[in-house]
Amino acid sequence: MNWVYIEDLKQHVGQEVTLQGWLYNRRSSGKIHFLLIRDGTGLCQCVASLADLGAESFAEADHLGQESSLAVTGVAREDRRAPGGIELTIKSWKLIGSAIDYPITPKEHGTAFLLDLRHLWVRSARQHAILRIRGEVESAARDFFHDRGFVSFDAPILTPTACEGTTNLFEIDYFGERKAYLTQSGQLYGEAGALAFGKVYCFGPTFRAEKSKTRRHLTEFWMVEPEVAYFTLAEDMQMAEDFVSHILVRVLERRQEELKVLERDVSRLEKAATKPFARITYDEAIERLHAKGLEVKWGDDLGADEETALSLDFDRPVMIHRYPAQCKAFYMKRDPARPEVALCVDMLAPEGYGEIIGGGQREDDYETLKNRILEHNLPLEPLNWYLDLRRYGSVPHAGFGMGIERAVSWICGIHHVREAIPFPRMMERIEP
Ligand code: 4AD
Ligand code: MG
């Protein structure tokens, strides 16, 4: 058997090949059946005729249920009208696994219904396109850091303490002896890595027990987090800009087909990939928001509405830096020139997508950091190891975290982050 993937069919024109896949759709003119087969790499129209198959096999082909698994053998022929440009003239086919009454039909379904069937929904064309783009974003992210000499330094998921604050921690009973928490961010461990290797990144699942039911919030999401010793905020922002531009360029290079399925306006992504991105201070952001009639006080964190309003001003990502220290995490370094603001940055995606990156320069002074931990009512003891990083050869350092689902939602132009991950976890859903 000459098994080939649909994406490779072009190299097999005129040859007899076997496709192994699933029935995506079928139609019949009576004399000819058209079986649309998907194998995960593409779609191929396979043509069955009575003359080629014989009466029994031909009749059976007209009763196959959607998503039945099949092996189809036939000759690949060029046909410009066919999806993918190649058609298969079937010589024989074999049922591998039957599917009766597949619940997701080509008609419209509600999102709640589809989310209940997420394990099957991922077979659909749109979901396929989104998740392939997700895969591209992840591999582009890894390549960016790997090619620049960063060490991949994986952070633990079970942790003894909070990183981003205590209000949204998932608590776990650890052998009935103590509490543990699901990590909110690998950053603190990344800092240990940066002081060991100079430049590292971690990439893994992170958890937030936020009681927010918005289109931007998951309780489990994937974050990629670089951390670099001797970096200041300015260099961190430059890295964030280079990183996001690199990811966009890669997706535009390699995932045009998927962007087309999603009917994404690629000219917007092309524009967004162009450096430099905009940079504004938090103060300027507040002025812009006031000019738009939004009521925000200096000192408040920016919420989804404010982020959306700001990002609509720019055709590429905008980096907002130097937020009031009071609304940011304990580890943020203050600006020596202006201690009420932190040396931090959030990057907002254009088109109203809001924050995709948060990061900044870390407090590197032992006494200052220790006081911050106390001011934030965090326990000192489990953070003692983190303070060691300031006891033994502390240096300026900075990093950031990008949420993969936020970035993917923006790149795909989809409304809700729940479609940007294979199995979304939200406040109201942990199934399937
Ligand atoms: O801004 P955050 O909370 O920053 C950190 O966790 C830092 N420790 C990162 C660092 O400096 N190493 O989260 C970073 C990014 C956000 O910009 C957003 O893209 C994503 O993580 N994110 C979420 N994505 C989906 N659902 C949620 N609940 C998210 N919370 C944050
Ligand atoms: Mg943030």
Short mmCIF file of C-alpha atoms and ligand atoms in Angstrom, two decimals:
data_model
loop_
_atom_site.label_atom_id
_atom_site.label_comp_id
_atom_site.label_asym_id
_atom_site.label_seq_id
_atom_site.Cartn_x
_atom_site.Cartn_y
_atom_site.Cartn_z
CA MET A 1 0.00 0.00 0.00
CA ASN A 2 1.32 3.41 -1.01
CA TRP A 3 -0.05 5.47 1.92
CA VAL A 4 0.27 9.21 1.43
CA TYR A 5 -1.01 12.24 3.28
CA ILE A 6 -3.34 14.56 1.41
CA GLU A 7 -0.92 17.48 1.80
CA ASP A 8 1.66 15.46 -0.16
CA LEU A 9 -0.68 14.34 -2.97
CA LYS A 10 0.77 16.86 -5.44
CA GLN A 11 3.96 14.78 -5.57
CA HIS A 12 1.99 11.67 -6.56
CA VAL A 13 0.00 12.76 -9.60
CA GLY A 14 -0.65 9.77 -11.89
CA GLN A 15 0.25 7.25 -9.20
CA GLU A 16 -1.92 4.81 -7.32
CA VAL A 17 -2.01 5.87 -3.68
CA THR A 18 -3.97 5.13 -0.53
CA LEU A 19 -5.45 7.81 1.70
CA GLN A 20 -6.32 6.97 5.27
CA GLY A 21 -8.78 9.33 6.81
CA TRP A 22 -12.38 10.12 7.59
CA LEU A 23 -15.42 10.96 5.53
CA TYR A 24 -15.95 14.72 5.78
CA ASN A 25 -18.88 14.95 3.40
CA ARG A 26 -20.37 13.17 0.43
CA ARG A 27 -22.71 13.80 -2.43
CA SER A 28 -23.87 11.78 -5.36
CA SER A 29 -25.14 12.35 -8.87
CA GLY A 30 -26.51 8.78 -8.92
CA LYS A 31 -23.89 7.61 -11.42
CA ILE A 32 -20.94 9.00 -9.48
CA HIS A 33 -20.37 9.42 -5.75
CA PHE A 34 -18.10 12.15 -4.49
CA LEU A 35 -16.50 11.31 -1.14
CA LEU A 36 -14.73 14.23 0.51
CA ILE A 37 -12.02 12.69 2.66
CA ARG A 38 -10.04 14.47 5.37
CA ASP A 39 -6.91 13.03 6.94
CA GLY A 40 -5.86 15.90 9.19
CA THR A 41 -3.49 17.34 6.61
CA GLY A 42 -6.11 18.39 4.09
CA LEU A 43 -9.26 17.54 2.17
CA CYS A 44 -9.42 15.46 -0.99
CA GLN A 45 -12.34 14.82 -3.26
CA CYS A 46 -12.49 11.13 -4.14
CA VAL A 47 -14.61 10.05 -7.08
CA ALA A 48 -16.34 6.65 -7.13
CA SER A 49 -17.98 5.22 -10.23
CA LEU A 50 -20.02 2.07 -10.66
CA ALA A 51 -17.70 0.87 -13.42
CA ASP A 52 -14.60 1.11 -11.23
CA LEU A 53 -16.07 -0.26 -8.00
CA GLY A 54 -18.68 -2.84 -8.95
CA ALA A 55 -22.27 -2.79 -7.79
CA GLU A 56 -21.90 -3.76 -4.13
CA SER A 57 -18.98 -1.51 -3.16
CA PHE A 58 -20.50 1.36 -5.15
CA ALA A 59 -23.85 1.07 -3.36
CA GLU A 60 -22.21 0.85 0.08
CA ALA A 61 -20.21 4.01 -0.56
CA ASP A 62 -23.49 5.89 -0.83
CA HIS A 63 -24.48 4.95 2.73
CA LEU A 64 -21.36 5.90 4.65
CA GLY A 65 -21.97 8.13 7.65
CA GLN A 66 -20.09 11.40 8.11
CA GLU A 67 -16.79 10.79 10.01
CA SER A 68 -16.63 7.09 9.14
CA SER A 69 -12.97 6.18 8.93
CA LEU A 70 -11.82 4.86 5.57
CA ALA A 71 -8.84 3.74 3.57
CA VAL A 72 -9.30 4.80 -0.04
CA THR A 73 -7.07 3.61 -2.85
CA GLY A 74 -7.04 5.19 -6.26
CA VAL A 75 -5.15 7.28 -8.79
CA ALA A 76 -4.30 10.90 -8.02
CA ARG A 77 -5.24 13.25 -10.84
CA GLU A 78 -4.72 16.94 -11.26
CA ASP A 79 -8.02 18.84 -11.26
CA ARG A 80 -8.00 22.57 -10.80
CA ARG A 81 -11.63 22.63 -9.60
CA ALA A 82 -10.99 20.17 -6.76
CA PRO A 83 -10.03 21.39 -3.26
CA GLY A 84 -6.24 21.21 -3.07
CA GLY A 85 -6.02 20.82 -6.86
CA ILE A 86 -5.91 17.00 -6.80
CA GLU A 87 -8.72 14.51 -7.14
CA LEU A 88 -8.62 10.76 -6.49
CA THR A 89 -10.28 8.27 -8.82
CA ILE A 90 -11.23 5.47 -6.45
CA LYS A 91 -10.29 1.88 -7.33
CA SER A 92 -11.27 0.42 -3.98
CA TRP A 93 -12.11 1.53 -0.50
CA LYS A 94 -12.31 -0.09 2.90
CA LEU A 95 -14.30 0.88 5.95
CA ILE A 96 -12.07 1.07 9.05
CA GLY A 97 -14.56 2.31 11.65
CA SER A 98 -18.18 3.17 11.10
CA ALA A 99 -19.78 6.39 12.34
CA ILE A 100 -23.53 6.60 12.64
CA ASP A 101 -25.37 9.85 13.30
CA TYR A 102 -22.28 12.02 13.84
CA PRO A 103 -23.64 14.80 16.01
CA ILE A 104 -21.92 17.77 14.33
CA THR A 105 -23.53 18.24 10.93
CA PRO A 106 -22.79 20.93 8.36
CA LYS A 107 -25.72 23.00 9.69
CA GLU A 108 -25.27 25.76 12.30
CA HIS A 109 -24.85 24.68 15.92
CA GLY A 110 -24.77 26.74 19.11
CA THR A 111 -21.44 27.23 20.88
CA ALA A 112 -22.53 25.52 24.12
CA PHE A 113 -23.48 22.42 22.14
CA LEU A 114 -20.18 22.49 20.28
CA LEU A 115 -18.16 23.00 23.46
CA ASP A 116 -19.82 19.93 24.98
CA LEU A 117 -18.58 18.08 21.90
CA ARG A 118 -15.16 19.72 21.84
CA HIS A 119 -13.48 16.31 21.39
CA LEU A 120 -15.27 16.06 18.01
CA TRP A 121 -15.52 19.77 17.21
CA VAL A 122 -11.72 19.89 16.76
CA ARG A 123 -12.28 17.93 13.52
CA SER A 124 -14.14 20.85 11.90
CA ALA A 125 -12.47 23.10 9.35
CA ARG A 126 -12.51 26.33 11.36
CA GLN A 127 -11.27 24.73 14.55
CA HIS A 128 -8.66 22.95 12.53
CA ALA A 129 -7.41 26.23 11.11
CA ILE A 130 -7.28 27.90 14.53
CA LEU A 131 -5.41 25.04 16.18
CA ARG A 132 -2.93 24.74 13.35
CA ILE A 133 -2.19 28.44 13.72
CA ARG A 134 -1.79 27.88 17.46
CA GLY A 135 0.78 25.19 16.71
CA GLU A 136 2.62 27.58 14.40
CA VAL A 137 2.61 30.33 17.05
CA GLU A 138 4.04 27.93 19.63
CA SER A 139 6.77 26.68 17.37
CA ALA A 140 7.62 30.21 16.18
CA ALA A 141 7.89 31.26 19.84
CA ARG A 142 10.27 28.43 20.64
CA ASP A 143 12.35 29.05 17.52
CA PHE A 144 12.64 32.77 18.33
CA PHE A 145 14.24 32.05 21.67
CA HIS A 146 16.18 28.95 20.68
CA ASP A 147 17.75 30.76 17.70
CA ARG A 148 18.86 33.57 20.02
CA GLY A 149 20.63 31.25 22.42
CA PHE A 150 17.98 31.15 25.15
CA VAL A 151 17.88 27.99 27.25
CA SER A 152 14.49 26.35 27.61
CA PHE A 153 14.06 26.30 31.39
CA ASP A 154 10.78 24.70 32.43
CA ALA A 155 9.12 25.96 35.58
CA PRO A 156 7.17 23.78 38.02
CA ILE A 157 3.39 23.71 37.97
CA LEU A 158 2.96 22.76 41.62
CA THR A 159 4.27 25.64 43.68
CA PRO A 160 4.43 26.57 47.36
CA THR A 161 3.28 30.18 46.91
CA ALA A 162 1.67 32.92 44.83
CA CYS A 163 3.41 34.77 42.02
CA GLU A 164 0.77 37.16 40.72
CA GLY A 165 -1.17 37.74 43.97
CA THR A 166 -3.27 35.59 46.25
CA THR A 167 -6.79 36.32 45.00
CA ASN A 168 -6.76 33.93 42.07
CA LEU A 169 -4.81 30.89 43.27
CA PHE A 170 -5.96 27.31 42.83
CA GLU A 171 -5.22 25.54 46.08
CA ILE A 172 -4.35 21.86 46.27
CA ASP A 173 -4.24 19.52 49.22
CA TYR A 174 -0.70 18.12 49.11
CA PHE A 175 -0.76 14.68 50.77
CA GLY A 176 -2.90 16.03 53.60
CA GLU A 177 0.26 17.63 54.98
CA ARG A 178 0.38 21.03 53.43
CA LYS A 179 -1.09 23.23 50.77
CA ALA A 180 0.28 23.64 47.30
CA TYR A 181 -0.87 25.91 44.48
CA LEU A 182 -1.13 25.62 40.72
CA THR A 183 1.34 28.07 39.23
CA GLN A 184 0.11 31.44 37.94
CA SER A 185 3.35 32.09 36.08
CA GLY A 186 6.78 30.51 35.73
CA GLN A 187 8.46 33.88 36.14
CA LEU A 188 10.01 33.52 39.60
CA TYR A 189 11.68 30.29 38.52
CA GLY A 190 12.63 31.89 35.21
CA GLU A 191 14.50 34.52 37.21
CA ALA A 192 16.56 31.78 38.87
CA GLY A 193 17.24 30.44 35.37
CA ALA A 194 18.27 33.85 34.02
CA LEU A 195 20.82 34.27 36.81
CA ALA A 196 22.15 30.80 36.00
CA PHE A 197 22.12 30.88 32.18
CA GLY A 198 21.88 34.58 31.28
CA LYS A 199 18.82 34.15 29.07
CA VAL A 200 16.09 31.56 29.44
CA TYR A 201 12.44 31.02 28.63
CA CYS A 202 9.79 28.82 30.11
CA PHE A 203 6.69 27.70 28.31
CA GLY A 204 3.91 25.84 29.98
CA PRO A 205 0.41 25.82 31.38
CA THR A 206 -0.47 28.44 33.98
CA PHE A 207 -3.58 28.78 36.12
CA ARG A 208 -5.77 31.59 37.36
CA ALA A 209 -8.74 31.04 39.65
CA GLU A 210 -10.22 34.36 38.60
CA LYS A 211 -13.97 34.53 38.79
CA SER A 212 -14.07 36.33 35.43
CA LYS A 213 -16.34 35.14 32.68
CA THR A 214 -15.00 37.28 29.86
CA ARG A 215 -13.96 36.45 26.33
CA ARG A 216 -10.32 36.92 27.38
CA HIS A 217 -10.13 34.70 30.45
CA LEU A 218 -9.37 31.05 30.84
CA THR A 219 -8.60 29.36 34.15
CA GLU A 220 -5.86 27.31 32.45
CA PHE A 221 -3.80 28.90 29.70
CA TRP A 222 -0.35 28.58 28.18
CA MET A 223 2.25 31.22 28.71
CA VAL A 224 5.68 31.69 27.14
CA GLU A 225 7.99 33.67 29.41
CA PRO A 226 11.52 34.85 28.58
CA GLU A 227 13.76 36.23 31.33
CA VAL A 228 17.11 37.92 30.73
CA ALA A 229 19.87 38.91 33.16
CA TYR A 230 21.23 42.45 32.76
CA PHE A 231 18.15 43.53 30.76
CA THR A 232 16.36 46.74 31.65
CA LEU A 233 12.80 47.70 30.73
CA ALA A 234 13.82 49.30 27.42
CA GLU A 235 15.56 46.14 26.26
CA ASP A 236 12.67 44.03 27.47
CA MET A 237 10.26 46.09 25.37
CA GLN A 238 12.49 45.73 22.34
CA MET A 239 12.50 41.96 22.80
CA ALA A 240 8.70 41.90 23.11
CA GLU A 241 8.37 43.87 19.87
CA ASP A 242 10.83 41.63 17.99
CA PHE A 243 9.12 38.54 19.37
CA VAL A 244 5.56 39.42 18.37
CA SER A 245 6.64 40.65 14.96
CA HIS A 246 8.55 37.40 14.40
CA ILE A 247 5.48 35.33 15.26
CA LEU A 248 3.26 37.31 12.90
CA VAL A 249 5.73 37.04 10.03
CA ARG A 250 5.96 33.28 10.55
CA VAL A 251 2.18 32.77 10.58
CA LEU A 252 1.82 34.95 7.48
CA GLU A 253 4.54 32.93 5.75
CA ARG A 254 3.26 29.48 6.60
CA ARG A 255 -0.45 29.61 7.47
CA GLN A 256 -2.11 31.51 4.62
CA GLU A 257 -4.50 28.63 3.94
CA GLU A 258 -5.73 28.62 7.52
CA LEU A 259 -6.08 32.40 7.60
CA LYS A 260 -8.20 32.11 4.47
CA VAL A 261 -10.48 29.51 6.09
CA LEU A 262 -10.93 31.97 8.96
CA GLU A 263 -11.57 34.83 6.52
CA ARG A 264 -8.95 36.83 8.37
CA ASP A 265 -8.05 40.22 6.92
CA VAL A 266 -4.32 39.50 6.46
CA SER A 267 -3.51 43.08 5.48
CA ARG A 268 -4.17 43.99 9.12
CA LEU A 269 -1.71 41.35 10.32
CA GLU A 270 0.86 42.48 7.77
CA LYS A 271 0.57 46.02 9.07
CA ALA A 272 0.76 44.80 12.66
CA ALA A 273 4.00 42.92 11.95
CA THR A 274 5.76 46.14 10.94
CA LYS A 275 8.19 47.55 13.46
CA PRO A 276 8.39 49.76 15.42
CA PHE A 277 5.29 49.25 17.55
CA ALA A 278 3.83 52.22 19.37
CA ARG A 279 5.08 52.98 22.90
CA ILE A 280 3.14 55.17 25.29
CA THR A 281 3.29 55.73 29.02
CA TYR A 282 0.43 54.86 31.34
CA ASP A 283 0.00 58.62 31.89
CA GLU A 284 -0.52 59.15 28.18
CA ALA A 285 -2.92 56.22 28.10
CA ILE A 286 -5.02 57.87 30.82
CA GLU A 287 -5.06 61.14 28.86
CA ARG A 288 -6.20 59.32 25.73
CA LEU A 289 -8.93 57.56 27.67
CA HIS A 290 -10.16 60.79 29.22
CA ALA A 291 -10.27 62.35 25.74
CA LYS A 292 -12.50 59.46 24.70
CA GLY A 293 -14.80 60.13 27.63
CA LEU A 294 -13.85 57.07 29.67
CA GLU A 295 -13.78 57.51 33.42
CA VAL A 296 -10.54 56.14 34.79
CA LYS A 297 -8.57 57.44 37.72
CA TRP A 298 -4.79 57.61 37.69
CA GLY A 299 -3.81 54.61 39.80
CA ASP A 300 -6.42 52.18 38.49
CA ASP A 301 -5.35 49.19 36.44
CA LEU A 302 -6.68 49.26 32.90
CA GLY A 303 -9.62 46.94 32.35
CA ALA A 304 -10.86 45.27 29.19
CA ASP A 305 -12.91 48.30 28.07
CA GLU A 306 -9.98 50.67 28.46
CA GLU A 307 -7.62 48.29 26.68
CA THR A 308 -10.03 47.88 23.80
CA ALA A 309 -10.47 51.64 23.47
CA LEU A 310 -6.70 52.23 23.46
CA SER A 311 -5.81 49.47 21.06
CA LEU A 312 -8.28 50.83 18.50
CA ASP A 313 -6.03 53.91 18.18
CA PHE A 314 -3.23 51.89 16.60
CA ASP A 315 -2.88 49.63 13.56
CA ARG A 316 -0.15 47.60 15.28
CA PRO A 317 0.48 46.54 18.86
CA VAL A 318 0.99 49.28 21.42
CA MET A 319 3.20 48.96 24.48
CA ILE A 320 2.01 50.82 27.57
CA HIS A 321 4.78 51.26 30.11
CA ARG A 322 5.19 52.58 33.63
CA TYR A 323 1.89 51.77 35.31
CA PRO A 324 1.29 52.95 38.86
CA ALA A 325 3.17 50.51 41.11
CA GLN A 326 0.08 50.14 43.32
CA CYS A 327 -1.80 48.14 40.68
CA LYS A 328 1.04 45.79 39.81
CA ALA A 329 2.67 42.69 41.31
CA PHE A 330 5.13 42.74 44.22
CA TYR A 331 8.21 41.91 42.16
CA MET A 332 8.05 44.95 39.85
CA LYS A 333 10.96 47.37 40.12
CA ARG A 334 9.99 51.00 40.68
CA ASP A 335 11.26 53.71 38.37
CA PRO A 336 14.08 55.40 40.33
CA ALA A 337 13.16 58.70 38.64
CA ARG A 338 9.54 58.34 39.71
CA PRO A 339 8.96 55.77 42.47
CA GLU A 340 5.15 55.82 42.16
CA VAL A 341 5.39 53.99 38.83
CA ALA A 342 6.74 50.52 38.06
CA LEU A 343 9.21 49.65 35.29
CA CYS A 344 6.61 47.45 33.63
CA VAL A 345 4.99 47.04 30.24
CA ASP A 346 1.77 45.63 28.85
CA MET A 347 1.45 45.04 25.13
CA LEU A 348 -2.03 45.45 23.68
CA ALA A 349 -2.92 43.83 20.37
CA PRO A 350 -4.72 46.00 17.79
CA GLU A 351 -8.35 45.65 16.68
CA GLY A 352 -9.58 45.79 20.25
CA TYR A 353 -7.98 42.53 21.39
CA GLY A 354 -6.36 44.00 24.49
CA GLU A 355 -3.43 42.73 26.53
CA ILE A 356 -1.38 39.89 25.10
CA ILE A 357 1.87 40.50 27.00
CA GLY A 358 2.69 41.61 30.53
CA GLY A 359 6.21 42.04 31.84
CA GLY A 360 8.93 44.38 33.01
CA GLN A 361 12.06 44.84 35.04
CA ARG A 362 12.23 43.01 38.38
CA GLU A 363 13.12 44.45 41.76
CA ASP A 364 16.72 43.38 42.30
CA ASP A 365 17.48 44.89 45.72
CA TYR A 366 17.19 42.49 48.64
CA GLU A 367 15.77 44.85 51.29
CA THR A 368 13.33 46.53 48.91
CA LEU A 369 12.01 43.22 47.61
CA LYS A 370 11.63 41.80 51.11
CA ASN A 371 9.57 44.83 52.14
CA ARG A 372 7.41 44.52 49.02
CA ILE A 373 6.61 40.92 49.85
CA LEU A 374 5.51 41.99 53.33
CA GLU A 375 3.52 44.96 52.01
CA HIS A 376 1.65 42.60 49.68
CA ASN A 377 0.84 40.32 52.65
CA LEU A 378 2.67 37.41 51.08
CA PRO A 379 4.41 34.91 53.34
CA LEU A 380 8.20 35.35 53.44
CA GLU A 381 9.22 31.81 54.20
CA PRO A 382 8.18 30.12 50.92
CA LEU A 383 9.79 33.02 49.00
CA ASN A 384 13.08 32.74 50.81
CA TRP A 385 14.67 30.95 47.84
CA TYR A 386 13.52 33.84 45.60
CA LEU A 387 15.19 36.32 47.93
CA ASP A 388 18.40 34.29 47.60
CA LEU A 389 18.54 35.51 44.00
CA ARG A 390 19.05 39.01 45.50
CA ARG A 391 21.47 37.75 48.16
CA TYR A 392 23.89 36.10 45.79
CA GLY A 393 25.02 38.17 42.83
CA SER A 394 21.86 40.11 42.10
CA VAL A 395 21.73 41.94 38.76
CA PRO A 396 19.15 44.02 36.89
CA HIS A 397 16.92 41.67 34.93
CA ALA A 398 13.66 41.72 33.03
CA GLY A 399 11.25 39.52 31.14
CA PHE A 400 7.68 39.13 30.04
CA GLY A 401 4.90 36.62 29.57
CA MET A 402 2.73 36.18 26.51
CA GLY A 403 -0.55 34.29 26.79
CA ILE A 404 -0.73 31.96 23.80
CA GLU A 405 -4.53 31.94 23.58
CA ARG A 406 -4.77 35.74 23.62
CA ALA A 407 -2.20 35.98 20.83
CA VAL A 408 -3.86 33.21 18.81
CA SER A 409 -7.33 34.76 19.18
CA TRP A 410 -6.04 38.02 17.82
CA ILE A 411 -4.09 36.46 14.95
CA CYS A 412 -7.09 34.31 13.99
CA GLY A 413 -9.54 37.17 14.48
CA ILE A 414 -11.82 35.09 16.70
CA HIS A 415 -14.09 36.47 19.36
CA HIS A 416 -13.36 34.28 22.37
CA VAL A 417 -10.15 32.69 23.71
CA ARG A 418 -11.98 29.41 24.32
CA GLU A 419 -11.54 28.39 20.68
CA ALA A 420 -7.80 29.07 20.77
CA ILE A 421 -6.96 26.03 22.93
CA PRO A 422 -7.87 22.38 22.29
CA PHE A 423 -9.74 21.90 25.57
CA PRO A 424 -10.66 25.20 27.24
CA ARG A 425 -10.95 25.45 31.01
CA MET A 426 -13.17 28.24 32.23
CA MET A 427 -15.05 29.07 35.37
CA GLU A 428 -18.17 27.37 34.08
CA ARG A 429 -16.51 24.52 32.16
CA ILE A 430 -13.92 21.81 32.71
CA GLU A 431 -15.50 19.22 30.41
CA PRO A 432 -14.73 17.38 28.22
O1 4AD B 1 0.08 39.96 32.91
P1 4AD B 1 0.30 38.61 33.52
O2 4AD B 1 -0.51 38.26 34.71
O3 4AD B 1 1.85 38.53 33.81
C1 4AD B 1 2.51 37.52 34.42
O4 4AD B 1 2.03 36.47 34.79
C2 4AD B 1 3.99 37.75 34.50
N1 4AD B 1 4.51 36.97 35.63
C3 4AD B 1 4.65 37.36 33.20
C4 4AD B 1 6.13 37.61 33.19
O5 4AD B 1 6.57 38.73 33.29
N2 4AD B 1 6.93 36.57 33.06
O6 4AD B 1 0.05 37.51 32.39
C5 4AD B 1 0.80 37.54 31.20
C6 4AD B 1 -0.09 37.23 30.00
C7 4AD B 1 -1.18 38.28 29.77
O7 4AD B 1 -0.69 39.37 29.07
C8 4AD B 1 -2.18 37.48 28.96
O8 4AD B 1 -1.76 37.36 27.61
C9 4AD B 1 -2.09 36.11 29.59
O9 4AD B 1 -0.83 36.02 30.21
N3 4AD B 1 -3.15 35.90 30.58
C10 4AD B 1 -4.26 35.17 30.37
N4 4AD B 1 -4.70 34.50 29.27
C11 4AD B 1 -5.87 33.84 29.36
N5 4AD B 1 -6.62 33.79 30.49
C12 4AD B 1 -6.24 34.45 31.61
N6 4AD B 1 -6.96 34.38 32.72
C13 4AD B 1 -5.00 35.18 31.57
N7 4AD B 1 -4.30 35.92 32.48
C14 4AD B 1 -3.19 36.34 31.85
MG MG B 2 -1.17 41.58 32.98
#
